PDB file of C-alpha atoms in Angstrom:
ATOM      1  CA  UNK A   1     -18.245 -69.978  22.170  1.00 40.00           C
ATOM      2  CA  UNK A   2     -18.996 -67.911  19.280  1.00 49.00           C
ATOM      3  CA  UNK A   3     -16.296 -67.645  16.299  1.00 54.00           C
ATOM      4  CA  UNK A   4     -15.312 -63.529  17.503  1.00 54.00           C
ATOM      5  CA  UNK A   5     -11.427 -64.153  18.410  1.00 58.00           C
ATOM      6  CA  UNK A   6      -8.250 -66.606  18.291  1.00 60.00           C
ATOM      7  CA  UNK A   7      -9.206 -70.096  18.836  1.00 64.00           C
ATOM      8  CA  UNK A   8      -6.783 -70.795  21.573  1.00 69.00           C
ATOM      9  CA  UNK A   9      -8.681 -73.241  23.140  1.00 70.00           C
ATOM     10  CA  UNK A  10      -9.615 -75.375  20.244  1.00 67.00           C
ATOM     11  CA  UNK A  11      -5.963 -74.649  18.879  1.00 75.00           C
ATOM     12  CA  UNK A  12      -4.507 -75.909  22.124  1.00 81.00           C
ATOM     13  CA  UNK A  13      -6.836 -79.374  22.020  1.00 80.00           C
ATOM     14  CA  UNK A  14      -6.048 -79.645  18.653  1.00 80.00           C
ATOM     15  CA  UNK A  15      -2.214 -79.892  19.302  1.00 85.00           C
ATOM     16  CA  UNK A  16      -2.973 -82.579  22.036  1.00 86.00           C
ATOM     17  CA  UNK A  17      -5.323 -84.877  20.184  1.00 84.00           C
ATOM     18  CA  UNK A  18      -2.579 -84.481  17.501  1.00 87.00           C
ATOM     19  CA  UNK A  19       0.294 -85.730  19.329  1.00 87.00           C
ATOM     20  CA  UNK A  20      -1.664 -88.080  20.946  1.00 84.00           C
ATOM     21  CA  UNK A  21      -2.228 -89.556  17.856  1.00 83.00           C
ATOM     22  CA  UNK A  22       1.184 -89.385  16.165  1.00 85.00           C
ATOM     23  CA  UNK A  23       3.003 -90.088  18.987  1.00 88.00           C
ATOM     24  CA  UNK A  24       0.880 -93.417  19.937  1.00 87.00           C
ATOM     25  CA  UNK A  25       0.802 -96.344  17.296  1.00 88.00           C
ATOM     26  CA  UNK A  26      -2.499 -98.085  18.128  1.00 87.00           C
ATOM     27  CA  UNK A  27      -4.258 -94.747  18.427  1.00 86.00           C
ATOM     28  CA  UNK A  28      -3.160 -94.060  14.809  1.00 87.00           C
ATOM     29  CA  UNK A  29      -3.986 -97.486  13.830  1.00 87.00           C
ATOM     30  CA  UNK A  30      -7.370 -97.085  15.355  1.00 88.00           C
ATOM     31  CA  UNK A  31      -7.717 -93.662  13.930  1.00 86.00           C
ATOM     32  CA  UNK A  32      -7.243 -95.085  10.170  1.00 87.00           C
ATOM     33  CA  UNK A  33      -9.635 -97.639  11.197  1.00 89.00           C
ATOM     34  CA  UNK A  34     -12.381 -95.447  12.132  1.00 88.00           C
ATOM     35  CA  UNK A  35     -12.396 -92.863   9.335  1.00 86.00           C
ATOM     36  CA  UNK A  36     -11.727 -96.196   6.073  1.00 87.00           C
ATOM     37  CA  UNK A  37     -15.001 -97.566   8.421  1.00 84.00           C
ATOM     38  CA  UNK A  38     -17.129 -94.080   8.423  1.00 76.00           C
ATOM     39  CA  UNK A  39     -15.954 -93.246   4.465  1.00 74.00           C
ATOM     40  CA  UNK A  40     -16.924 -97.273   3.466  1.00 76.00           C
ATOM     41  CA  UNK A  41     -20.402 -97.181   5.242  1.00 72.00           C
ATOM     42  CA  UNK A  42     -21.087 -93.488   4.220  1.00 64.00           C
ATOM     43  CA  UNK A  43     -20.896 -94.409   0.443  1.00 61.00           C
ATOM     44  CA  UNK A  44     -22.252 -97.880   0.751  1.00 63.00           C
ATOM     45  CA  UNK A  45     -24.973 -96.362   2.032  1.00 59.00           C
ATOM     46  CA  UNK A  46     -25.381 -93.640  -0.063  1.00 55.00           C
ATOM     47  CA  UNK A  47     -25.460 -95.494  -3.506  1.00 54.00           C
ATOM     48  CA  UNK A  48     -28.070 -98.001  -1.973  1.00 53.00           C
ATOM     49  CA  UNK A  49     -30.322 -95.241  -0.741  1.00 53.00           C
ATOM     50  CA  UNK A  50     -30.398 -96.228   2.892  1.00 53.00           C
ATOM     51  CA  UNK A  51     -29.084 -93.356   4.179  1.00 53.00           C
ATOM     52  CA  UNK A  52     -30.620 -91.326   7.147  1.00 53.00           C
ATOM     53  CA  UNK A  53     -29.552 -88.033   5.344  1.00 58.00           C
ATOM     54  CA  UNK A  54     -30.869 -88.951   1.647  1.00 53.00           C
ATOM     55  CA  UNK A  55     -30.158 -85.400   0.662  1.00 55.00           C
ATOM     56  CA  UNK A  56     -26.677 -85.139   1.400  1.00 55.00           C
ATOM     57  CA  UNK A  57     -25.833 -88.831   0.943  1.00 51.00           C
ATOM     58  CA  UNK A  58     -27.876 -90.484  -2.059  1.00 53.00           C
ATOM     59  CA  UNK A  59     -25.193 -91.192  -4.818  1.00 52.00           C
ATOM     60  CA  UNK A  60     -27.958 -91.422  -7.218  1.00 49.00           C
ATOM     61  CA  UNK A  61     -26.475 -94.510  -9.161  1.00 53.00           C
ATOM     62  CA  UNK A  62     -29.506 -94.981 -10.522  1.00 50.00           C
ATOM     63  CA  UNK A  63     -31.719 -96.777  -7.272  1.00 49.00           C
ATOM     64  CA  UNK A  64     -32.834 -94.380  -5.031  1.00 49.00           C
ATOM     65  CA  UNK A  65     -35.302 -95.759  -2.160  1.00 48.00           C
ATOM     66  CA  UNK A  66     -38.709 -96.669  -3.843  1.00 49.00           C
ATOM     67  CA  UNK A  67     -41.513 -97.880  -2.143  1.00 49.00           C
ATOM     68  CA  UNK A  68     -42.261-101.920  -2.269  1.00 49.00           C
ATOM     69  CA  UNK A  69     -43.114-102.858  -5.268  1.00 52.00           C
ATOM     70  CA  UNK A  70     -42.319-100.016  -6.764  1.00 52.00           C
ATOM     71  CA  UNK A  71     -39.018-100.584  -9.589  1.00 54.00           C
ATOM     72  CA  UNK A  72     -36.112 -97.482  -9.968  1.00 61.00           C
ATOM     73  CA  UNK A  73     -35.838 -95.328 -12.519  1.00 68.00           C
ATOM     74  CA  UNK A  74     -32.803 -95.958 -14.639  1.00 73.00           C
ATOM     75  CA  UNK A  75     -30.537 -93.577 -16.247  1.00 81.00           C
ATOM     76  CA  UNK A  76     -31.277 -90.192 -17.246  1.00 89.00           C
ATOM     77  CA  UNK A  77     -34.956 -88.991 -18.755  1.00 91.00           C
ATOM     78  CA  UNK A  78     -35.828 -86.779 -21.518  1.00 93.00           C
ATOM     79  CA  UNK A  79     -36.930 -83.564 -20.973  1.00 95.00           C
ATOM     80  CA  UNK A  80     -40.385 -83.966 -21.990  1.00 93.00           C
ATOM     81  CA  UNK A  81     -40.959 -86.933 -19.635  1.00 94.00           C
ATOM     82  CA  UNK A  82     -40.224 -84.726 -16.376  1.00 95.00           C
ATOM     83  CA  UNK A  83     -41.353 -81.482 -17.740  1.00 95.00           C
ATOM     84  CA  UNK A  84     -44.827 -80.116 -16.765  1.00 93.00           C
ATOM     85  CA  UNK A  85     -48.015 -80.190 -18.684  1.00 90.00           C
ATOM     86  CA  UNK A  86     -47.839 -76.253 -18.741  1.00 86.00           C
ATOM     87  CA  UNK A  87     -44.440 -75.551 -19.505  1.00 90.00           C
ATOM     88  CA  UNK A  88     -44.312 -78.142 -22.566  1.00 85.00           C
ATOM     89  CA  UNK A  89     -46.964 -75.528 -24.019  1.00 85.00           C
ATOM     90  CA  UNK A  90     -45.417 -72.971 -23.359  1.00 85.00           C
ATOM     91  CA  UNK A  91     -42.788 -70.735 -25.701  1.00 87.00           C
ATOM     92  CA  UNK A  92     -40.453 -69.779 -23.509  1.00 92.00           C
ATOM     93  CA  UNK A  93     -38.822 -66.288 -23.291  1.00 94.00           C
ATOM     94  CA  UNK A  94     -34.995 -66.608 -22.027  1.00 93.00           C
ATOM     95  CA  UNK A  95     -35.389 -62.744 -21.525  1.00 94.00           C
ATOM     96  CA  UNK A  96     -37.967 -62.874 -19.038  1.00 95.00           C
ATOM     97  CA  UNK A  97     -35.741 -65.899 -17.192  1.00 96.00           C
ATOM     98  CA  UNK A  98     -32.474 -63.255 -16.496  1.00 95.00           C
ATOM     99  CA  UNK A  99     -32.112 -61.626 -13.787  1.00 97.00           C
ATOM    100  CA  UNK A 100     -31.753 -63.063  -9.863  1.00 97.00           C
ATOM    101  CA  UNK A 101     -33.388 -65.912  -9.209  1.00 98.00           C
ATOM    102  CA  UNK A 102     -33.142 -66.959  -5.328  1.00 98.00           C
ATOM    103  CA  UNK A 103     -33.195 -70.763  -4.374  1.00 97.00           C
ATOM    104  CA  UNK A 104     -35.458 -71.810  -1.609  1.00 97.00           C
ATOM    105  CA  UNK A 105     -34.941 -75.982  -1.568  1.00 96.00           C
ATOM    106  CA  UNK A 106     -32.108 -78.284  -3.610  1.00 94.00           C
ATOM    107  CA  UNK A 107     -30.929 -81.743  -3.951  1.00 91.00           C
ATOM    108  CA  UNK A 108     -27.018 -81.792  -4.647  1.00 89.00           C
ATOM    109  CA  UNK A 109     -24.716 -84.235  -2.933  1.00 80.00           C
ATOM    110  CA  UNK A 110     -22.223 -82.219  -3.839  1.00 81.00           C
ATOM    111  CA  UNK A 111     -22.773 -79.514  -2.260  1.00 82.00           C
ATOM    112  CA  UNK A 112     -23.000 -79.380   1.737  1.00 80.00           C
ATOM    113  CA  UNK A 113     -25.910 -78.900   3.502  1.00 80.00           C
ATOM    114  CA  UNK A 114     -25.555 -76.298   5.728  1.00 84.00           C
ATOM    115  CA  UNK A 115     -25.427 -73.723   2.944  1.00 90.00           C
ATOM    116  CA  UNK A 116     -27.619 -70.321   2.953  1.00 93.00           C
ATOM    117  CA  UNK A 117     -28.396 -67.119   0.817  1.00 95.00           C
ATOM    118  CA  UNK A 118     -28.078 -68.824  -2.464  1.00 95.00           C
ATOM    119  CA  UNK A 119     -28.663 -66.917  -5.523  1.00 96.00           C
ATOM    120  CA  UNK A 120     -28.588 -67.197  -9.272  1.00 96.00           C
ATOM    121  CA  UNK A 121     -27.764 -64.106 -10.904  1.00 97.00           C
ATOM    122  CA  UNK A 122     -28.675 -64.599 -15.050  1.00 97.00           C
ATOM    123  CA  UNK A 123     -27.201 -62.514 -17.550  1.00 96.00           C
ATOM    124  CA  UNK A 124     -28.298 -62.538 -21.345  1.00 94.00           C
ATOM    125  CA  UNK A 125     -25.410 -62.407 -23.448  1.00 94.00           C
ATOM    126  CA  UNK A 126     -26.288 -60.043 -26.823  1.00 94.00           C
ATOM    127  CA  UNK A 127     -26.481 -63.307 -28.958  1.00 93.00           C
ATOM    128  CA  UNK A 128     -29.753 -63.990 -26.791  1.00 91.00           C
ATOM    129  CA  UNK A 129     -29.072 -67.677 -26.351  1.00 92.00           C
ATOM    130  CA  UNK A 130     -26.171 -68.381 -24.124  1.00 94.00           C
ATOM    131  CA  UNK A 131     -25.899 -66.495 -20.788  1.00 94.00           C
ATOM    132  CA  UNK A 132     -23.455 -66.004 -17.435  1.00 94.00           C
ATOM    133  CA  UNK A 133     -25.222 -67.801 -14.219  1.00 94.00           C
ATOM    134  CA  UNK A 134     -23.106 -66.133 -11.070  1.00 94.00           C
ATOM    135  CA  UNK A 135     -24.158 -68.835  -8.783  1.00 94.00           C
ATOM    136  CA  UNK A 136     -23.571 -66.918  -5.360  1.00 94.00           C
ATOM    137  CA  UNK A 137     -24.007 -68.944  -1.319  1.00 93.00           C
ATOM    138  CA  UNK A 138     -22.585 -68.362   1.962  1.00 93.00           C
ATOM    139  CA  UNK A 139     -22.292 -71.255   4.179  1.00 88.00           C
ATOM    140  CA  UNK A 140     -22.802 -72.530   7.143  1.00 88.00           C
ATOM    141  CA  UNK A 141     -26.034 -70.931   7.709  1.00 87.00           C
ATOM    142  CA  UNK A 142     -26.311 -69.200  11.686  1.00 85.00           C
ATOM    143  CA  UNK A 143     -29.119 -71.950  11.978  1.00 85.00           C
ATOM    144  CA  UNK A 144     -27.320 -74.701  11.217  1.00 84.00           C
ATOM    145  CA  UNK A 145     -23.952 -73.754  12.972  1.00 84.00           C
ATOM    146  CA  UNK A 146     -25.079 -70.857  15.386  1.00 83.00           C
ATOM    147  CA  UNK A 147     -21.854 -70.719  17.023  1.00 78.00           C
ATOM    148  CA  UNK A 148     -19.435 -71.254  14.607  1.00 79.00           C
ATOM    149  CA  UNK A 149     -20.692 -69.205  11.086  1.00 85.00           C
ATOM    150  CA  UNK A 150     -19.262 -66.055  11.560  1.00 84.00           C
ATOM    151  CA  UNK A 151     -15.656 -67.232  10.843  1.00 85.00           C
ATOM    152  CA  UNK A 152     -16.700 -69.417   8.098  1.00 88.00           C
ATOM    153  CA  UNK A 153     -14.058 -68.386   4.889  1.00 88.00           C
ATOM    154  CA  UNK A 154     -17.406 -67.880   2.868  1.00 89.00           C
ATOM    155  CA  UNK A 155     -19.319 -66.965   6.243  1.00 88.00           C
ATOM    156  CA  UNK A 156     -19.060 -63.083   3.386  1.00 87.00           C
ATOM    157  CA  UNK A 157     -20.144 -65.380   0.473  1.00 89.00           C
ATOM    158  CA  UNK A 158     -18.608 -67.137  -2.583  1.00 89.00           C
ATOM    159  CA  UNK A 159     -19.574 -66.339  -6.014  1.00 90.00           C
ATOM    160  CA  UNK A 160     -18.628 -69.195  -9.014  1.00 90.00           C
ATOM    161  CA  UNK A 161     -19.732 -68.622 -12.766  1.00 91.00           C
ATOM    162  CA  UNK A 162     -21.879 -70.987 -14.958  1.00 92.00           C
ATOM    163  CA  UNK A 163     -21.899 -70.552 -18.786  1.00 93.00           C
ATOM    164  CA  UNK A 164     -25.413 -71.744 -20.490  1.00 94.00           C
ATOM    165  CA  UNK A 165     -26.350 -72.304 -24.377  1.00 95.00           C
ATOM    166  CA  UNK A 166     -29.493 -72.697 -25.440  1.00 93.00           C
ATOM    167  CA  UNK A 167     -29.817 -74.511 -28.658  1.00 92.00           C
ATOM    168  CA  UNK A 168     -33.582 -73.827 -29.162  1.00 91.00           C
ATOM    169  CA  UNK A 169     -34.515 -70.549 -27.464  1.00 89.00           C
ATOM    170  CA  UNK A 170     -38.312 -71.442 -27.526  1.00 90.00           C
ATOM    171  CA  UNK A 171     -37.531 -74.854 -25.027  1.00 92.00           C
ATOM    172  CA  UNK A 172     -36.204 -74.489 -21.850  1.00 94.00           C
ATOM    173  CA  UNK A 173     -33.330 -76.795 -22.372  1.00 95.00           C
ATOM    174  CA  UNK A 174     -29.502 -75.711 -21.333  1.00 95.00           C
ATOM    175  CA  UNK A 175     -26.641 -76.686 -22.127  1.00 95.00           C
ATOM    176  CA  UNK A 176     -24.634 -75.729 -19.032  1.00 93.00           C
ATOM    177  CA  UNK A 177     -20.489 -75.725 -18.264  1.00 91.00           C
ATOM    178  CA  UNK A 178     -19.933 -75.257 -14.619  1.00 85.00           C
ATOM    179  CA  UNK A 179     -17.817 -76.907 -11.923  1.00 79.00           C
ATOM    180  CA  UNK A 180     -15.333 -78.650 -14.682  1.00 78.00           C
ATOM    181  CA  UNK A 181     -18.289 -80.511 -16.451  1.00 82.00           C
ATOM    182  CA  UNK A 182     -21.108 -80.242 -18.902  1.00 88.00           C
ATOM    183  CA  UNK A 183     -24.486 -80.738 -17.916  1.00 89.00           C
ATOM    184  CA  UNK A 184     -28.199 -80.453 -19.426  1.00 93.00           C
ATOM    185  CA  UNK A 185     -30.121 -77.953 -17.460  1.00 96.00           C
ATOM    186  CA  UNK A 186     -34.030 -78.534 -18.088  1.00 97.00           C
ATOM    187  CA  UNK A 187     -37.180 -75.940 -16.439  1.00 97.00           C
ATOM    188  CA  UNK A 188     -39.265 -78.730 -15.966  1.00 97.00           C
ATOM    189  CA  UNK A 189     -41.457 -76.111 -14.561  1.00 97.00           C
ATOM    190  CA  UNK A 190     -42.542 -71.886 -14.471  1.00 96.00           C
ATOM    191  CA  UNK A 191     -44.996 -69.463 -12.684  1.00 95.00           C
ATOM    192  CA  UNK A 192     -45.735 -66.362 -14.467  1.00 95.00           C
ATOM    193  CA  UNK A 193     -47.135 -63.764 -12.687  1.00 95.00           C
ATOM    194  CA  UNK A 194     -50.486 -63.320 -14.632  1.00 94.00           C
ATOM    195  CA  UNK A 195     -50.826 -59.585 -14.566  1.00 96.00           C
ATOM    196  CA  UNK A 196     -47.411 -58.723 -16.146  1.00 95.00           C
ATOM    197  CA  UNK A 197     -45.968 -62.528 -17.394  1.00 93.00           C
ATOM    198  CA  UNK A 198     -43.117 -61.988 -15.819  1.00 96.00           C
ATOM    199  CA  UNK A 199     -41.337 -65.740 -14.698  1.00 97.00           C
ATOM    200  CA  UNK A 200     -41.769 -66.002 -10.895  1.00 97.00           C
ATOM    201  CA  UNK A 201     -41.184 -69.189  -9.947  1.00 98.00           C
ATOM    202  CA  UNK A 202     -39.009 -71.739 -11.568  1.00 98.00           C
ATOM    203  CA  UNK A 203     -37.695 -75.558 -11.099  1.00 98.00           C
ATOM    204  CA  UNK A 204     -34.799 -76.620 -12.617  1.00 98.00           C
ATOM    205  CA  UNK A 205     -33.589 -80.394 -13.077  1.00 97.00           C
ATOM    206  CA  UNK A 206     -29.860 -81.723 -14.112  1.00 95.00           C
ATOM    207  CA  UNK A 207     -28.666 -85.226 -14.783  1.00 91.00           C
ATOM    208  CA  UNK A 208     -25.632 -86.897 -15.707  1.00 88.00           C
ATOM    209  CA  UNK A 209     -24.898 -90.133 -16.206  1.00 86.00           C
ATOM    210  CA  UNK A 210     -22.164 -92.609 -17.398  1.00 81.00           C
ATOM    211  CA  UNK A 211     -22.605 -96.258 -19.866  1.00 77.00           C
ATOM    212  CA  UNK A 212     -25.828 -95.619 -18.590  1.00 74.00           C
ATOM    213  CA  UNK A 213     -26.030 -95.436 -15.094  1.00 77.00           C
ATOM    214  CA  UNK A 214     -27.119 -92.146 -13.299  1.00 82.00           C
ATOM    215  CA  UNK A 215     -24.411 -90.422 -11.748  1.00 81.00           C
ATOM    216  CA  UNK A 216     -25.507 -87.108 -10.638  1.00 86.00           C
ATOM    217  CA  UNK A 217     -28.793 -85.330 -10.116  1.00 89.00           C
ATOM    218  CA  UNK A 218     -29.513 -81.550  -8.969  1.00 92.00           C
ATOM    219  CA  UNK A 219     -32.261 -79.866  -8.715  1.00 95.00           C
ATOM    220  CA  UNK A 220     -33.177 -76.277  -7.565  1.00 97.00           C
ATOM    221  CA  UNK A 221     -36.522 -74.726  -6.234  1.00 98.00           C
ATOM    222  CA  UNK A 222     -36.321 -70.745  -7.538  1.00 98.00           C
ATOM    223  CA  UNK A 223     -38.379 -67.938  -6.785  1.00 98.00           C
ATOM    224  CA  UNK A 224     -37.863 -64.395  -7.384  1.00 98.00           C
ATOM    225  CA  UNK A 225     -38.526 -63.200  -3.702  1.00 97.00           C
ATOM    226  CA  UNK A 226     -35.903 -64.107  -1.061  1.00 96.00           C
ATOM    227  CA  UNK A 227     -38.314 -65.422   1.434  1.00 96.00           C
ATOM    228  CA  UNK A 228     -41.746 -67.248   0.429  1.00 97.00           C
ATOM    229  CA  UNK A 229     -44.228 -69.221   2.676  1.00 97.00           C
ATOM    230  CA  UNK A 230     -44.883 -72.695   3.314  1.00 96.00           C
ATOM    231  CA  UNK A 231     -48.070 -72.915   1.238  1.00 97.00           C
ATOM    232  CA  UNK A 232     -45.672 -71.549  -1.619  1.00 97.00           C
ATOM    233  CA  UNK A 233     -43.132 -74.310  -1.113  1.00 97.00           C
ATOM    234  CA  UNK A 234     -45.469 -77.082  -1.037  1.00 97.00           C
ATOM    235  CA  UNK A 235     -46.728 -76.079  -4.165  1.00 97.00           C
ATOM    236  CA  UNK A 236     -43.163 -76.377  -5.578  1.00 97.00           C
ATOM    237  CA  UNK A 237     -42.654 -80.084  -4.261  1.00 97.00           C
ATOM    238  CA  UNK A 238     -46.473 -81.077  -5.759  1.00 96.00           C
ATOM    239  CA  UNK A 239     -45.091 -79.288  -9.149  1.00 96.00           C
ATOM    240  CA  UNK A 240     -41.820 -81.558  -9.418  1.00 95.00           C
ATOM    241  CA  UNK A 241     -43.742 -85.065  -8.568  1.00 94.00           C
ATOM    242  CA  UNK A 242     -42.593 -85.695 -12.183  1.00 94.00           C
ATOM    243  CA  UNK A 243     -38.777 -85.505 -10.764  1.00 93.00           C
ATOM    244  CA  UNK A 244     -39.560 -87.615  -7.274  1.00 90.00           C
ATOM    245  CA  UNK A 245     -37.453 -90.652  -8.548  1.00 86.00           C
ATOM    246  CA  UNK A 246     -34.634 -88.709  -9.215  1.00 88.00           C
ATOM    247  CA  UNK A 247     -34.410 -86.491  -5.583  1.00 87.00           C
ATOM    248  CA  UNK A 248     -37.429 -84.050  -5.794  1.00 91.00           C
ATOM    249  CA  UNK A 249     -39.216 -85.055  -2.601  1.00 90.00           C
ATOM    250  CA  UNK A 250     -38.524 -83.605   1.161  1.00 90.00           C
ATOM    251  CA  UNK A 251     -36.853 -86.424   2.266  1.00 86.00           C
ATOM    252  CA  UNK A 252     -33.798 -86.309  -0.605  1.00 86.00           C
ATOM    253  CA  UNK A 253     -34.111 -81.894  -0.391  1.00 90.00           C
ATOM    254  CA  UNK A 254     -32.638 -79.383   1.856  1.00 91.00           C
ATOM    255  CA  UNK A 255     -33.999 -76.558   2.407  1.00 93.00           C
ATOM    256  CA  UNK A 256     -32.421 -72.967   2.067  1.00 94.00           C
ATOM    257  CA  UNK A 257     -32.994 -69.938   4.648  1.00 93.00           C
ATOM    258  CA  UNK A 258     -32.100 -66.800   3.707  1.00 94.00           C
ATOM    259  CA  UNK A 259     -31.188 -63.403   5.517  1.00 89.00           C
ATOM    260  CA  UNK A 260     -32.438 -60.116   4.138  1.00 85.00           C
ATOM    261  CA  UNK A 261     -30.907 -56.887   5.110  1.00 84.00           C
ATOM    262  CA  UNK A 262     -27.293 -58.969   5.519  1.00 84.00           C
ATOM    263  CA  UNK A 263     -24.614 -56.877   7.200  1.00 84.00           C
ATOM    264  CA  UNK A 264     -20.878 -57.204   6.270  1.00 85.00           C
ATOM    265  CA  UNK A 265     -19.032 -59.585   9.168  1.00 85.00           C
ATOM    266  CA  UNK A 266     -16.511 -58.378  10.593  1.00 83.00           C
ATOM    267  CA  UNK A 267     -14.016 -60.171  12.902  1.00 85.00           C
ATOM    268  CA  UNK A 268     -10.801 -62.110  14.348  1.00 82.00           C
ATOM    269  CA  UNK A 269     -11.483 -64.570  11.571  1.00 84.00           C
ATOM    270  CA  UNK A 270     -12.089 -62.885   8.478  1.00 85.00           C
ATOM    271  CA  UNK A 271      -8.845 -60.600   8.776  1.00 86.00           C
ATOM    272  CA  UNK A 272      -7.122 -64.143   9.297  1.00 86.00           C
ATOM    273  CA  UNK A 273      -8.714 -65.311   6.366  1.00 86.00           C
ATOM    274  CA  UNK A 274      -7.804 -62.112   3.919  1.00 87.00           C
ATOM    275  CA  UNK A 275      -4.641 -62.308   5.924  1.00 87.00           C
ATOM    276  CA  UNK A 276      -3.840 -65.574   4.018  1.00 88.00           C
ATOM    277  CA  UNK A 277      -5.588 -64.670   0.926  1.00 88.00           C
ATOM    278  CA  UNK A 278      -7.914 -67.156   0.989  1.00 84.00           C
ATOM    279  CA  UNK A 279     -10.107 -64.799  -0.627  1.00 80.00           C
ATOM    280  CA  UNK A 280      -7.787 -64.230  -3.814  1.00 82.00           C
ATOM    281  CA  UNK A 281      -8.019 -68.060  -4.019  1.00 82.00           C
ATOM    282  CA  UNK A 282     -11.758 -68.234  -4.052  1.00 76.00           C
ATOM    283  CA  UNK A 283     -11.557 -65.713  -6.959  1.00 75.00           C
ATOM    284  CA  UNK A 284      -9.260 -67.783  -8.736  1.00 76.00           C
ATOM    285  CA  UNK A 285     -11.115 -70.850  -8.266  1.00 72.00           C
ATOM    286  CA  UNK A 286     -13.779 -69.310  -9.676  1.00 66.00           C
ATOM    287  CA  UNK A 287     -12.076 -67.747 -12.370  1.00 65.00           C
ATOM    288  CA  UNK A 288     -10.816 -71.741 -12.743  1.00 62.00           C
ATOM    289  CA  UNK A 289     -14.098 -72.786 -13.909  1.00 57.00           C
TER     290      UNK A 289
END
């Protein structure tokens, strides 16, 4: 079962169900059917909040599942309403937040869930205010798809850049082009390490929205060590209570494992893969953005 040679057998079904399909009207009637059904509950569902998988599904325009009683949050906030008490005092020092940052829970529907091994790398640029983020994951994680992950195309990883400007060095506020759009990063909240000061944990926030109405949220648990425990985590999700209405609990947040000591994979799949350069159009992707 595991992804180590030619898929012959799922090749071979896959050429059946296919013309089964084609070759029968009703089944492709039924198939259409099916998949306008799934894709018109799926986002119906997702943009009320009643979702089963609020992480992966929650469109975010602007009412996300609140308690009774409770109203939503509309549009976009300020930085200082979702920024901790600490951090607002703080003068931060964008040299101490380079380096590799390594993200341990995130709300994105964009991205899917099964991700793993995600990374920031942050590089000052000489100006010391804007800065290259090499945002770096492998997907699907060996948890998530045990049988399957090793001939993933990005089962090696995927690396895309992020460009960031900070108009006031001393705030933590970014201004940050990745993916096609602009978008304000905020650090709503840090650790420092209170022997050296060094930044050790961080959480970062993003929201877009559009006339108004929230369109997108992400947000990113980071801590400088690759694996941390679960006392360390819930500290991170009572530290962003400020961004709850906008994704920051467990319920709208997946979790990230990650693999020290990774070896290279090598296999059927990944010489099909380079075979096709499918890694040459990762790069350019990347290089896209």
């Amino acid at each position: 079962l595991d992804a180590v040679g030619p898929p012959v057998a799922f090749t071979l079904l896959s050429v059946l169900v296919t013309n089964a399909v084609l070759s029968s009207r009703p089944a492709r009637a039924a198939l259409a059917a099916f998949v306008a059904f799934w894709f018109s509950t799926t986002v119906t569902a997702g943009v009320a909040g009643t979702t089963s998988d609020l992480g992966s599904y929650n469109l975010a325009l602007d009412d996300a599942p609140f308690p009774a009683g409770q109203s939503s949050v509309r549009g976009c906030p300020a930085f200082d309403q979702v920024a901790s008490p600490q951090i607002q005092k703080l003068n931060f020092d964008v040299a101490k937040y380079q380096g590799t940052w390594y993200e341990h829970a995130y709300h994105d529907w964009t991205q899917f869930s099964e991700v793993y091994d995600t990374s920031l790398e942050i590089s000052l640029a000489d100006d010391k205010h804007t800065w290259i983020d090499i945002f770096k994951v492998k997907g699907p994680s060996p948890t998530r798809a045990p049988h399957s992950w090793r001939g993933s195309p990005v089962a090696m990883g995927a690396a895309y850049p992020l460009y960031g400007d900070l108009p006031d060095v001393r705030i933590p506020v970014i201004n940050e082009l990745g993916f096609g759009n602009y978008f304000p990063n905020f650090v709503i909240d840090l650790q420092t390490d209170p022997v050296t000061g060094d930044y050790t944990e961080a959480i970062q926030f993003q929201c877009l929205e559009a006339g108004g109405v929230r369109v997108f949220e992400g947000i990113n648990f980071l801590s400088r060590k690759s694996q941390i425990s679960p006392s360390e985590l819930d500290a991170m999700f009572e530290r962003a209570k400020s961004i709850a209405p906008y994704g920051g609990t467990r319920e709208q947040m997946h979790l990230v494992e990650h693999v020290d000591n990774f070896q290279p994979i090598q296999n059927w799949w990944q010489d099909a893969w380079r075979f096709i350069s499918f890694d040459k159009l990762l790069e350019l992707i990347a290089a896209d953005l």
